[in-house]
Coordinates of C-alpha atoms in Angstrom, one line a residue:
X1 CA 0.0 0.0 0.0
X2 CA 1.3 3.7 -0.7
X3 CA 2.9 5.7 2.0
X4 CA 0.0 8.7 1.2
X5 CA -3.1 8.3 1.5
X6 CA -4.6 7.4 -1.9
X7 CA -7.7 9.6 -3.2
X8 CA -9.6 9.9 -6.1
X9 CA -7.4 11.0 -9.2
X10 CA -4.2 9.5 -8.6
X11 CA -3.3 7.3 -11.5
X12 CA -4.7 4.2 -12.0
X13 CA -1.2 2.5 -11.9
X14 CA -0.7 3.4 -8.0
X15 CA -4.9 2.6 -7.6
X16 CA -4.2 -1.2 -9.4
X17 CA -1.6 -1.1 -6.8
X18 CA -3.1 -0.1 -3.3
X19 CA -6.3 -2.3 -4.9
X20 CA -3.8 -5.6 -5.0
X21 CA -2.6 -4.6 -1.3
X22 CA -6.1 -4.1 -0.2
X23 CA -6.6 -7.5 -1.8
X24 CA -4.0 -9.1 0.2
X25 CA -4.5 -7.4 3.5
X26 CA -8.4 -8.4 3.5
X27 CA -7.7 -11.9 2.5
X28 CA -6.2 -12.6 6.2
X29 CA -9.6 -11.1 7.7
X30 CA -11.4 -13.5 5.5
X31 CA -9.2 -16.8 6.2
X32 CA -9.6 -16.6 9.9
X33 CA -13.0 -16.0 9.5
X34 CA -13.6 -19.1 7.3
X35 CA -11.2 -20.9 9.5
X36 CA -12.4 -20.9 12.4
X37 CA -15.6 -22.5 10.6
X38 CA -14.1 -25.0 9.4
X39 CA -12.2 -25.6 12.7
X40 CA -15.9 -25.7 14.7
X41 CA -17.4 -28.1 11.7
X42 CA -14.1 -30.4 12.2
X43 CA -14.0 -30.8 15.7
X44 CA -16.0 -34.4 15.8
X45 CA -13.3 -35.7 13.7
X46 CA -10.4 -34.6 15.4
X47 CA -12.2 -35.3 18.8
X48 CA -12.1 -39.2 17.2
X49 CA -8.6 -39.1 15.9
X50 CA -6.7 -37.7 18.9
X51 CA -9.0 -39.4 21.1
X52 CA -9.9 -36.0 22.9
X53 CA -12.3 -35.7 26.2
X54 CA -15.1 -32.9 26.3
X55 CA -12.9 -30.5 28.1
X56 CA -10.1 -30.9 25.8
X57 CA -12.0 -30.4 23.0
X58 CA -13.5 -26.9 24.7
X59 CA -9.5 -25.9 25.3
X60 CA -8.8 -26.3 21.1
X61 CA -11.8 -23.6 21.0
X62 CA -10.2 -21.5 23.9
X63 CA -7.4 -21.6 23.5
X64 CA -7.5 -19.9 20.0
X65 CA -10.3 -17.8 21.7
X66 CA -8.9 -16.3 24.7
X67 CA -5.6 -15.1 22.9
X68 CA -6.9 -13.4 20.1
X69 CA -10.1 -11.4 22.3
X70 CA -7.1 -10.5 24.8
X71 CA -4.3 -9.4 23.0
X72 CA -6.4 -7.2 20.4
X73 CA -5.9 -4.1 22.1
X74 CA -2.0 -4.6 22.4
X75 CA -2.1 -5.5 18.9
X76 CA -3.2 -2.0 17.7
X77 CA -1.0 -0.6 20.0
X78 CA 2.0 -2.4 18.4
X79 CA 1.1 -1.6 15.3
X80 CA 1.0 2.1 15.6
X81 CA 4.5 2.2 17.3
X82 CA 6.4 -0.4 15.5
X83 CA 4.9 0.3 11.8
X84 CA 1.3 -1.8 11.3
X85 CA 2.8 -3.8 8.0
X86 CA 5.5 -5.3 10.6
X87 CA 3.3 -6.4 13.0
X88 CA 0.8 -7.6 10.7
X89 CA 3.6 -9.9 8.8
X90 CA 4.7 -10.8 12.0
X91 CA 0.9 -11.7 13.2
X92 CA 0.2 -13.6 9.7
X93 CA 3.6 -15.5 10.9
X94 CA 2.5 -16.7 13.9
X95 CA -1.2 -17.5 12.8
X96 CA 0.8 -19.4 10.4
X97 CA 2.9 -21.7 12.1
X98 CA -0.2 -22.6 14.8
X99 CA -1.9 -23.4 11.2
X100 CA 0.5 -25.6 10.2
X101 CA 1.8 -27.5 14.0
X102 CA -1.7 -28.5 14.7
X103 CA -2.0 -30.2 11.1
X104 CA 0.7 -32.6 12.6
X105 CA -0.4 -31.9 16.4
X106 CA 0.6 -35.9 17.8
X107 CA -1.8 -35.3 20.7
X108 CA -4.6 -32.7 22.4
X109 CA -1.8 -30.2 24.2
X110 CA 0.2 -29.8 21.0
X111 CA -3.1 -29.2 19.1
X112 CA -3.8 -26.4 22.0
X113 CA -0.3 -24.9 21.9
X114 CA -0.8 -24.9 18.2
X115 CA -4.0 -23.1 19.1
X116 CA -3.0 -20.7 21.4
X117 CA -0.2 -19.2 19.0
X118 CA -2.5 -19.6 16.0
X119 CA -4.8 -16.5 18.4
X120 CA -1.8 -15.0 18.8
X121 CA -1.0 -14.4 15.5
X122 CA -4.7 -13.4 14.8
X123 CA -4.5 -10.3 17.4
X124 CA -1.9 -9.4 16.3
X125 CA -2.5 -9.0 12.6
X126 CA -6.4 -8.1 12.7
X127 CA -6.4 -4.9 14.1
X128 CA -3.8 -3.7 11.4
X129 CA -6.1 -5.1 8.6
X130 CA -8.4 -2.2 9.1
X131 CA -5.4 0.4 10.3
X132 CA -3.8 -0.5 7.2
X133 CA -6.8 0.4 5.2
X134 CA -7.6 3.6 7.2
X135 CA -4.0 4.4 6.5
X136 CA -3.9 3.9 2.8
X137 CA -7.6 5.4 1.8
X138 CA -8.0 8.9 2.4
X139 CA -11.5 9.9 4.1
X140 CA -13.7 10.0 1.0
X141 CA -15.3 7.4 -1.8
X142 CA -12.6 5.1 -2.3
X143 CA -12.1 4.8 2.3
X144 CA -15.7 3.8 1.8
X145 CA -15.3 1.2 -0.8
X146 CA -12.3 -0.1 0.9
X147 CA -14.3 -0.6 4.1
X148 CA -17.1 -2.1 2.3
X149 CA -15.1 -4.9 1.0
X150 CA -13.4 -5.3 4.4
X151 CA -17.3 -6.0 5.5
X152 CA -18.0 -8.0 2.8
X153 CA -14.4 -10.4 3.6
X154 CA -15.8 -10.6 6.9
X155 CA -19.7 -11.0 6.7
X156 CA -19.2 -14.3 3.8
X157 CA -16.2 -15.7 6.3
X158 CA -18.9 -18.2 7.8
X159 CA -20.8 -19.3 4.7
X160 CA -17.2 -20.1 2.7
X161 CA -16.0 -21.6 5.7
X162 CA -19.1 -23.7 5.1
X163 CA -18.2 -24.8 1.7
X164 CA -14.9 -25.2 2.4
X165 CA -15.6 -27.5 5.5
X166 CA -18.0 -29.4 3.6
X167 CA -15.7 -30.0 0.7
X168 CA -12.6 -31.0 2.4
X169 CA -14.4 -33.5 5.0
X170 CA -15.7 -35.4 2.1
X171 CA -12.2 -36.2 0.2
X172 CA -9.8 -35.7 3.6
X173 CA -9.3 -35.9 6.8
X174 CA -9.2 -33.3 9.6
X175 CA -5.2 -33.0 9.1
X176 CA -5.6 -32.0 5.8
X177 CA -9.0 -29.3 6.5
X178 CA -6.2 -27.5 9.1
X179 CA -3.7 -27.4 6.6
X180 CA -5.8 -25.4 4.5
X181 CA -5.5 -22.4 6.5
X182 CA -1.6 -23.0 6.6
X183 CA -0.6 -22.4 3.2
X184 CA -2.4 -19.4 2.5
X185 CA -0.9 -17.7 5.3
X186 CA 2.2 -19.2 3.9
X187 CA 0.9 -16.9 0.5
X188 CA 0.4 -14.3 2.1
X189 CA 3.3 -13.6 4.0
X190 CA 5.0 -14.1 0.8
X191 CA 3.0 -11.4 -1.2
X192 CA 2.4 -9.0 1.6
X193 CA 6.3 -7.3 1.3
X194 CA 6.3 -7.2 -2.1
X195 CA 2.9 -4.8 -2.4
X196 CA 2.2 -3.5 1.2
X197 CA 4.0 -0.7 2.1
X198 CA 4.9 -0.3 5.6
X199 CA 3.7 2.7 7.4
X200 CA 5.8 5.3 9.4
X201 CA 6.9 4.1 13.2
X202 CA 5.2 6.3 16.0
X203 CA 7.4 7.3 18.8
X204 CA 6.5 6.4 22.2
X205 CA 6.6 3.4 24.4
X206 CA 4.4 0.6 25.3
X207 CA 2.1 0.7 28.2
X208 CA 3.0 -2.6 30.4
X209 CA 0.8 -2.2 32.9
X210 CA -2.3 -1.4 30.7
X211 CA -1.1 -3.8 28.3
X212 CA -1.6 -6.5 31.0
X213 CA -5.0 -5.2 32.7
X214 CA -6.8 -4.8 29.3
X215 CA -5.7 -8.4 28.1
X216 CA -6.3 -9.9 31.5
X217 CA -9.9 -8.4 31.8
X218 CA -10.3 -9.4 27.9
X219 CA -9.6 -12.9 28.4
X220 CA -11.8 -13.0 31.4
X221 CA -14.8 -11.7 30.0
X222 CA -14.6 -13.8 26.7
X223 CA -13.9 -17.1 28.3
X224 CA -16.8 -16.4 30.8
X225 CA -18.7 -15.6 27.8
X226 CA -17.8 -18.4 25.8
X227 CA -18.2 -21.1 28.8
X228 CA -21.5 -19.4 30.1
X229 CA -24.2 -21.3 27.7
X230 CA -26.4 -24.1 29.3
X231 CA -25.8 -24.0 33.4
X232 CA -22.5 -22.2 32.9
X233 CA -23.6 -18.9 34.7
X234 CA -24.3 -21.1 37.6
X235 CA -20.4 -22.4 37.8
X236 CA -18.0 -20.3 40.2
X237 CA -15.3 -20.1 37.6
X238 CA -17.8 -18.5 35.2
X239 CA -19.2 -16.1 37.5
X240 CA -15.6 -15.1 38.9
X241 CA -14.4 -14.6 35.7
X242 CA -16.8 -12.3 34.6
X243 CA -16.7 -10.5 37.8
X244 CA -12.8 -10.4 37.5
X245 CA -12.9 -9.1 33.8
X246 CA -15.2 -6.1 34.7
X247 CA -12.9 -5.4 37.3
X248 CA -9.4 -5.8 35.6
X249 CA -11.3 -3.4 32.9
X250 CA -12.5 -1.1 35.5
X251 CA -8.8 -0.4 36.5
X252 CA -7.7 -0.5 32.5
X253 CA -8.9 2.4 32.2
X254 CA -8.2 4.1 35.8
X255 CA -4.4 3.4 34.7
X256 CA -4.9 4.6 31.0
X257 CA -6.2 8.0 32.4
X258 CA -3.3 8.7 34.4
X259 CA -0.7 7.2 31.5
X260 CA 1.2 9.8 29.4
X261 CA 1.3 7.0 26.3
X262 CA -1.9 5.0 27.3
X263 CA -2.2 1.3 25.3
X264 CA -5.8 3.4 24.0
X265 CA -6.8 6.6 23.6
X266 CA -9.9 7.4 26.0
X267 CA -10.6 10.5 24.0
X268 CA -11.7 7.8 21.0
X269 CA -14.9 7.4 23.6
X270 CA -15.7 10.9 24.3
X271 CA -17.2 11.5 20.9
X272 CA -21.2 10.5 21.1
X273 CA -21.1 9.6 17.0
X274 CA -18.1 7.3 18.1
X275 CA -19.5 5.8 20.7
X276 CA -23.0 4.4 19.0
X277 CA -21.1 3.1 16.2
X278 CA -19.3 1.1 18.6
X279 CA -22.6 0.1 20.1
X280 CA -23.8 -0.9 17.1
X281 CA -20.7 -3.0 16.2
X282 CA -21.3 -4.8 19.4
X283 CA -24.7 -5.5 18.7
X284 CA -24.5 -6.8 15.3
X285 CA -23.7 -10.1 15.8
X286 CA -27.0 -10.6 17.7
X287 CA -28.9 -9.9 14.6
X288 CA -27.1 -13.1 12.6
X289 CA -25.7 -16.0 15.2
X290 CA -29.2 -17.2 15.7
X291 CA -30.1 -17.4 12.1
X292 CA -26.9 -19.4 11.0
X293 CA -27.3 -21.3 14.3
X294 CA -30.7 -22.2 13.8
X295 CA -31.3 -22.3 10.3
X296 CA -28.3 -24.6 9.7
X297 CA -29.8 -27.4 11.9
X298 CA -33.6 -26.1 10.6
X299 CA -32.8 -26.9 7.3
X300 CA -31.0 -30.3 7.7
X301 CA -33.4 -31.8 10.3
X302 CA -37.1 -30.9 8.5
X303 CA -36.0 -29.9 4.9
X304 CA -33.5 -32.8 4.4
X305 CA -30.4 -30.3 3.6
X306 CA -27.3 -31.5 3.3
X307 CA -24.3 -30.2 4.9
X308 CA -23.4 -29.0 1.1
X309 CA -26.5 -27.6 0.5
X310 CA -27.2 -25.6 3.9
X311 CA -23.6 -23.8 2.6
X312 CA -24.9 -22.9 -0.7
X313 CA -27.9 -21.8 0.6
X314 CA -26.4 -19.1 3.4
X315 CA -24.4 -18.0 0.2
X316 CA -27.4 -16.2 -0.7
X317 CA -26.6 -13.4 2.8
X318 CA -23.7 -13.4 0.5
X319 CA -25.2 -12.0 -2.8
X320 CA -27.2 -9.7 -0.6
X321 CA -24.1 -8.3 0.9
X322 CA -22.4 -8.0 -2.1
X323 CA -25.3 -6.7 -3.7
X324 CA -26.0 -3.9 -1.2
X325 CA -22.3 -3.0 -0.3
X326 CA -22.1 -0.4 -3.0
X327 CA -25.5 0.8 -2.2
X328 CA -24.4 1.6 1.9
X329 CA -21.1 2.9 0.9
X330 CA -22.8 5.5 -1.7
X331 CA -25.7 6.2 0.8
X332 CA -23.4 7.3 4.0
X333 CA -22.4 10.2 2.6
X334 CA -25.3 11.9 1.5
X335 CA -28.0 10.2 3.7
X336 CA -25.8 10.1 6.8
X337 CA -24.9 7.2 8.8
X338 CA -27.5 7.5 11.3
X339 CA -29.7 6.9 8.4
X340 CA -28.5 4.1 6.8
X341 CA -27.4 2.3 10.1
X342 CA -31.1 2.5 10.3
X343 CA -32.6 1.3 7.8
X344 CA -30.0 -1.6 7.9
X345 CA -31.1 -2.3 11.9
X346 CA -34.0 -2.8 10.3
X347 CA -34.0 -5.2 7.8
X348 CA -32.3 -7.4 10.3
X349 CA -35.1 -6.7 12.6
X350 CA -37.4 -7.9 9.7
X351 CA -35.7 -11.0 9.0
X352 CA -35.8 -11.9 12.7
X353 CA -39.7 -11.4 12.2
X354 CA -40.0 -13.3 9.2
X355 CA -38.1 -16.2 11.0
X356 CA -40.4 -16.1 13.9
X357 CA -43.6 -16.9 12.4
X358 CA -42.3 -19.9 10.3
X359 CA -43.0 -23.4 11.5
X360 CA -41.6 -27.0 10.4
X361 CA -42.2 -28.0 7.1
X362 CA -42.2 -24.0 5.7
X363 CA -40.1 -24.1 2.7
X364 CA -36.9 -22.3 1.9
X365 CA -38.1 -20.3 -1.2
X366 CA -40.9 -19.0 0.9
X367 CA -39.7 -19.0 4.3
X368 CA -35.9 -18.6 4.3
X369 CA -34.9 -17.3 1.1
X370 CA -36.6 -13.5 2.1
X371 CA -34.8 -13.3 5.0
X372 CA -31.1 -14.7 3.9
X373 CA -31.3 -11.6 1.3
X374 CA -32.4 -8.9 4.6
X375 CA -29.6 -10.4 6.3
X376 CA -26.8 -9.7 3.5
X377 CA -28.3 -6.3 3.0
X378 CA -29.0 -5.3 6.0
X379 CA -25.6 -6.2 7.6
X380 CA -24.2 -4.0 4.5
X381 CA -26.4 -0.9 5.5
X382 CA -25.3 -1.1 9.2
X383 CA -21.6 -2.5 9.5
X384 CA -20.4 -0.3 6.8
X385 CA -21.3 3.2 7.8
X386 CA -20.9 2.4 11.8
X387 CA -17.5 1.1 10.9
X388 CA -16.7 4.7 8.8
X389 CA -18.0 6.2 11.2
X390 CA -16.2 4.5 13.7
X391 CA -12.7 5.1 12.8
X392 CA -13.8 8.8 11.1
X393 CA -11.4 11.6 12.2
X394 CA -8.7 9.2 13.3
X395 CA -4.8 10.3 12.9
X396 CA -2.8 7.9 11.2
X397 CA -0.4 7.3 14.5
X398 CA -3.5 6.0 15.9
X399 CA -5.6 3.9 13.7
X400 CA -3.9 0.7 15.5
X401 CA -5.4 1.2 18.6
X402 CA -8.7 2.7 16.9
X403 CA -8.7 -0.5 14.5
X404 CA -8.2 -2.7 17.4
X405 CA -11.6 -1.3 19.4
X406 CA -13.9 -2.2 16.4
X407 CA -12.3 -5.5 16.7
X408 CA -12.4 -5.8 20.4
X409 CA -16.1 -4.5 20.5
X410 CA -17.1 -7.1 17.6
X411 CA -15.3 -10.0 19.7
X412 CA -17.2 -9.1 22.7
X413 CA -20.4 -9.1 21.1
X414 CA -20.2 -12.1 19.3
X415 CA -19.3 -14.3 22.2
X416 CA -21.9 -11.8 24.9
X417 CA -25.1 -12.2 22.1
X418 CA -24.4 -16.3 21.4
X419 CA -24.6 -16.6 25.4
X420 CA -27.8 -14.5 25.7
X421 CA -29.3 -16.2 22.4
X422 CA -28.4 -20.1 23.6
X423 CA -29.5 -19.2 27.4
X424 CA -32.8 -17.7 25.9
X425 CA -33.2 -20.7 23.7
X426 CA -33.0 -23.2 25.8
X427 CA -35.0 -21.8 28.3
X428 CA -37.9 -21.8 25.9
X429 CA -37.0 -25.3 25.1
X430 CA -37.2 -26.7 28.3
X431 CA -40.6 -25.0 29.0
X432 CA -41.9 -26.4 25.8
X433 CA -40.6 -29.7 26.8
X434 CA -42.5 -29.3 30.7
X435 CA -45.7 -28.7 29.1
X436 CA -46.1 -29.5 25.8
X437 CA -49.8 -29.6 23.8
X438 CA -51.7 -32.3 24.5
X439 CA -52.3 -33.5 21.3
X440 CA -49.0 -34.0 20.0
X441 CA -47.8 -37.1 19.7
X442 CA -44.7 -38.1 21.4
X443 CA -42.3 -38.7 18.2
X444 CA -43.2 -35.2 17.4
X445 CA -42.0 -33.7 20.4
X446 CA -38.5 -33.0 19.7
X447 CA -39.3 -31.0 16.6
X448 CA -41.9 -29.2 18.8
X449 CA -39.0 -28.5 21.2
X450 CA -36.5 -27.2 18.6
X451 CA -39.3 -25.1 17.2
X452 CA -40.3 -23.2 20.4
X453 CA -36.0 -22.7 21.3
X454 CA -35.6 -21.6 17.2
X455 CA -38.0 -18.8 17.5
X456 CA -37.1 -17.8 20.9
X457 CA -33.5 -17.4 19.2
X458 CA -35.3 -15.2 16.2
X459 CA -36.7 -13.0 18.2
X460 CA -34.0 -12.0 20.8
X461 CA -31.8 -11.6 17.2
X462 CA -35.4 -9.3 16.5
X463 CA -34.5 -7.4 20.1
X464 CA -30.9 -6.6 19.3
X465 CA -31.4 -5.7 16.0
X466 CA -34.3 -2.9 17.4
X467 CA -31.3 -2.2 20.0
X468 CA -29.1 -1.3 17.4
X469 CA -31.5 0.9 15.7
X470 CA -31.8 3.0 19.3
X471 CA -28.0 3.0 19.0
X472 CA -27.7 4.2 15.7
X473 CA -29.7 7.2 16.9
X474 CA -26.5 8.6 19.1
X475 CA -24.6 8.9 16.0
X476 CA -24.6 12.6 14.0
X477 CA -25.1 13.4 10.9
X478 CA -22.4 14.9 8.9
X479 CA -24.3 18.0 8.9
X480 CA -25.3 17.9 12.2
X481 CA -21.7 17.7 13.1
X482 CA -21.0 21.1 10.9
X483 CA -19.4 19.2 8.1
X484 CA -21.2 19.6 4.9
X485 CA -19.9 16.9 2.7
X486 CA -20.1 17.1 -1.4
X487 CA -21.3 13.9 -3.0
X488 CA -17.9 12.9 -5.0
X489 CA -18.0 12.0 -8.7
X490 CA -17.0 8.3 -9.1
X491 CA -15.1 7.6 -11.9
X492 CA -14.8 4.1 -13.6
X493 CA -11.7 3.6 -13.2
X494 CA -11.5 4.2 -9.5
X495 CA -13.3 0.6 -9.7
X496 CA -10.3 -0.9 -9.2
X497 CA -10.5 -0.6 -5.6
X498 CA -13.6 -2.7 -5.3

């Protein structure tokens, strides 16, 4: 990527350029993404070959886990004082070589090591995806598309991961499926120097003892999170994590405030536009982990799906993302965020709804189909413009620690919204199971129990979408903020960055 930021106008040699390191930079956000599905779809067969027990198994999710939602702030950090394309080659290395050791992990503590660095690697390198980007694309059009397919890379992660997960466990085994993930890192660390250009060092030093709160209280709070479905919120370890996190968090930022070079800048929070983009980042994944969580076992258990076929079908939030990308990014400006963070909030809130009312035996073309394509587009609408607007007005020497907030904030939410969606489920489940109608007969009551937990999961992804909508509301609109912002001619060759 150029050392300037790159605008509209510059020549389309330096655009082909920055578009290829864009390219490269991206694909990382989408491989972990679509690895870590296809690590969670393999994990019966590597349970059976290394012989694993239940806990082990919940340590090769962990410890990939608890690494990469901890470190994420420090990543930033070291990004913005060593230069961000040296720690992100040096986070692609390390994801890397966990890729490749737990390929050829002999037993379950080798495939956690393995783990454990592979999270690393991933903190370190994800927050300087964005930063790069941020870095490269001046605030205008082209920023916009950038982020776009930065959203895009991330929103398809879980229905490629699909695919790829259902291709490679029908002609290999789980060795070869964590390979995979391996040699494109391998590809990417080789093609990252040669087009990635590394951006200036900051001066200053790192905070240590912030460094160590925030990624204590970070691991804290996602492993309580991640171990708090079912009875978990009843288990001491659960609940004393979670207390501890909030507390180690709680003195984060006491320390940061009286740090001359804090791990992360405070001030990013004192701006309200800032602040309900986060919110709405953090609420996001409430709106979709219920429908791919639901609809994956929905469509294989009454519909007949195959593994294969569930992927092709959540390819279709895909085509809607795709399809509405260009739409949000072209919107933001003229519309405002607040507006299109909206309507976006929305159209997840809808597809929630049109999830709740459908029953076993409803079709896909009728029943799922609608609300796959409201889930593509309306991620678009509100994950683009909240993550403009969320990294808006940020200096260069910071957009490592600002990158590594929208990734922090997204981390947390996934792993806060699947606890709240699998403790509501299964509360309605077990109701349904106590008293169940009288009429039904007794080989239908498992599918009566699934339905009653699915659309209790539907509509609390209905609640936080209506949550992010309130959100949206703190953020300003251009105008409102005393910018007035020009609608920018887009050229077709500035395409290239798409």
């Amino acid at each position: 990527m150029s050392a300037k930021p790159l605008v509209e106008g510059q020549p389309a040699r330096i655009r082909g350029r920055t578009a290829v390191a864009l390219a490269v930079v991206v694909s990382f956000w989408g491989l972990i993404l679509v690895d870590e599905m296809v690590v969670n779809i393999s994990l019966a067969q590597i349970a059976e070959g290394l012989q694993l027990t239940q806990t082990e198994l919940g340590w090769v999710v962990n410890a990939y886990l608890l690494p990469f939602g901890g470190l994420l702030l420090l990543g930033g950090r070291l990004g913005d004082i060593l230069g961000k394309r040296r720690v992100f080659i040096a986070g692609t290395a390390l994801y890397t070589v966990g890729c490749l050791a737990r390929a050829v992990s002999p037993d379950a503590w080798a495939l956690i090591t393995a783990r454990a660095v592979q999270g690393t690697g991933a903190a370190l390198a994800t927050p300087c995806v964005l930063a790069l980007i941020l870095n490269t694309f001046g605030e205008g059009p082209l920023r916009r598309r950038a982020i776009g397919v930065y959203t895009i890379a991330g929103g398809t992660g879980a229905a490629v991961g699909l695919l790829v997960a259902g291709a490679l466990g029908s002609v290999g085994s789980w060795q070869a499926q964590m390979l995979l993930a391996g040699v494109i890192g391998l590809a990417l660390l080789v093609a990252t120097p040669a087009v990635v250009e590394e951006t200036p060092r900051q001066s200053g030093r790192l905070d240590v003892p912030g460094g160590l709160l925030s990624s204590l209280g970070l691991v804290a709070l996602v492993y309580a999170l991640a171990n708090s479905t079912g009875d978990g919120w009843r288990s001491g370890p659960v609940i004393a994590c979670f207390v501890g996190g909030l507390v180690l968090i709680g003195l984060f930022v006491l320390v940061t405030r009286r740090t001359a070079e804090p791990l992360l800048d405070l001030g990013l929070f004192g701006d309200r536009t800032r602040v309900g983009a986060y919110l709405v980042l953090l609420l996001m994944p409430g709106t979709q982990i219920g429908i791919f969580f639901f609809l994956s076992q929905y469509l294989q258990m009454f519909l007949g799906y195959s593994a294969m076929s569930v992927a092709l079908a959540f390819l279709v939030v895909s085509v809607g993302m795709v399809g509405a990308a260009g739409q949000a990014a072209r919107l933001e400006p003229r519309l405002g965020a607040r507006a299109v963070v909206v309507v976006g909030a929305l159209m997840l809130l809808a597809a929630n709804a049109w999830l709740v009312r459908m029953g076993p035996g409803d079709g896909f073309w009728t029943a799922v189909l609608p609300s796959l394509l409201l889930v593509g587009a309306g991620l678009a609408f509100t994950i683009i413009p909240a993550t403009i607007r969320a990294t808006s007005g940020v200096e260069d020497e910071g957009s490592g620690s600002a990158s590594s907030v929208v990734n922090a904030v997204q981390n947390v939410g996934s792993s806060l919204s699947l606890a709240i969606i699998v403790a509501v489920a299964a509360t309605a489940g077990a109701a349904a199971a106590a008293s169940p109608p009288s009429d039904l007969p007794p080989e239908a009551l498992d599918g009566f129990v699934f339905g009653e937990s699915m659309t209790a999961g539907f509509a609390t992804g209905a609640v936080f979408a209506a949550a992010a909508a309130l959100a949206a509301l703190l953020i300003r609109s251009r105008r409102a903020a005393g910018v007035v912002v020009e609608p920018s001619p887009e050229p077709a060759e500035s395409h290239t960055t798409r």
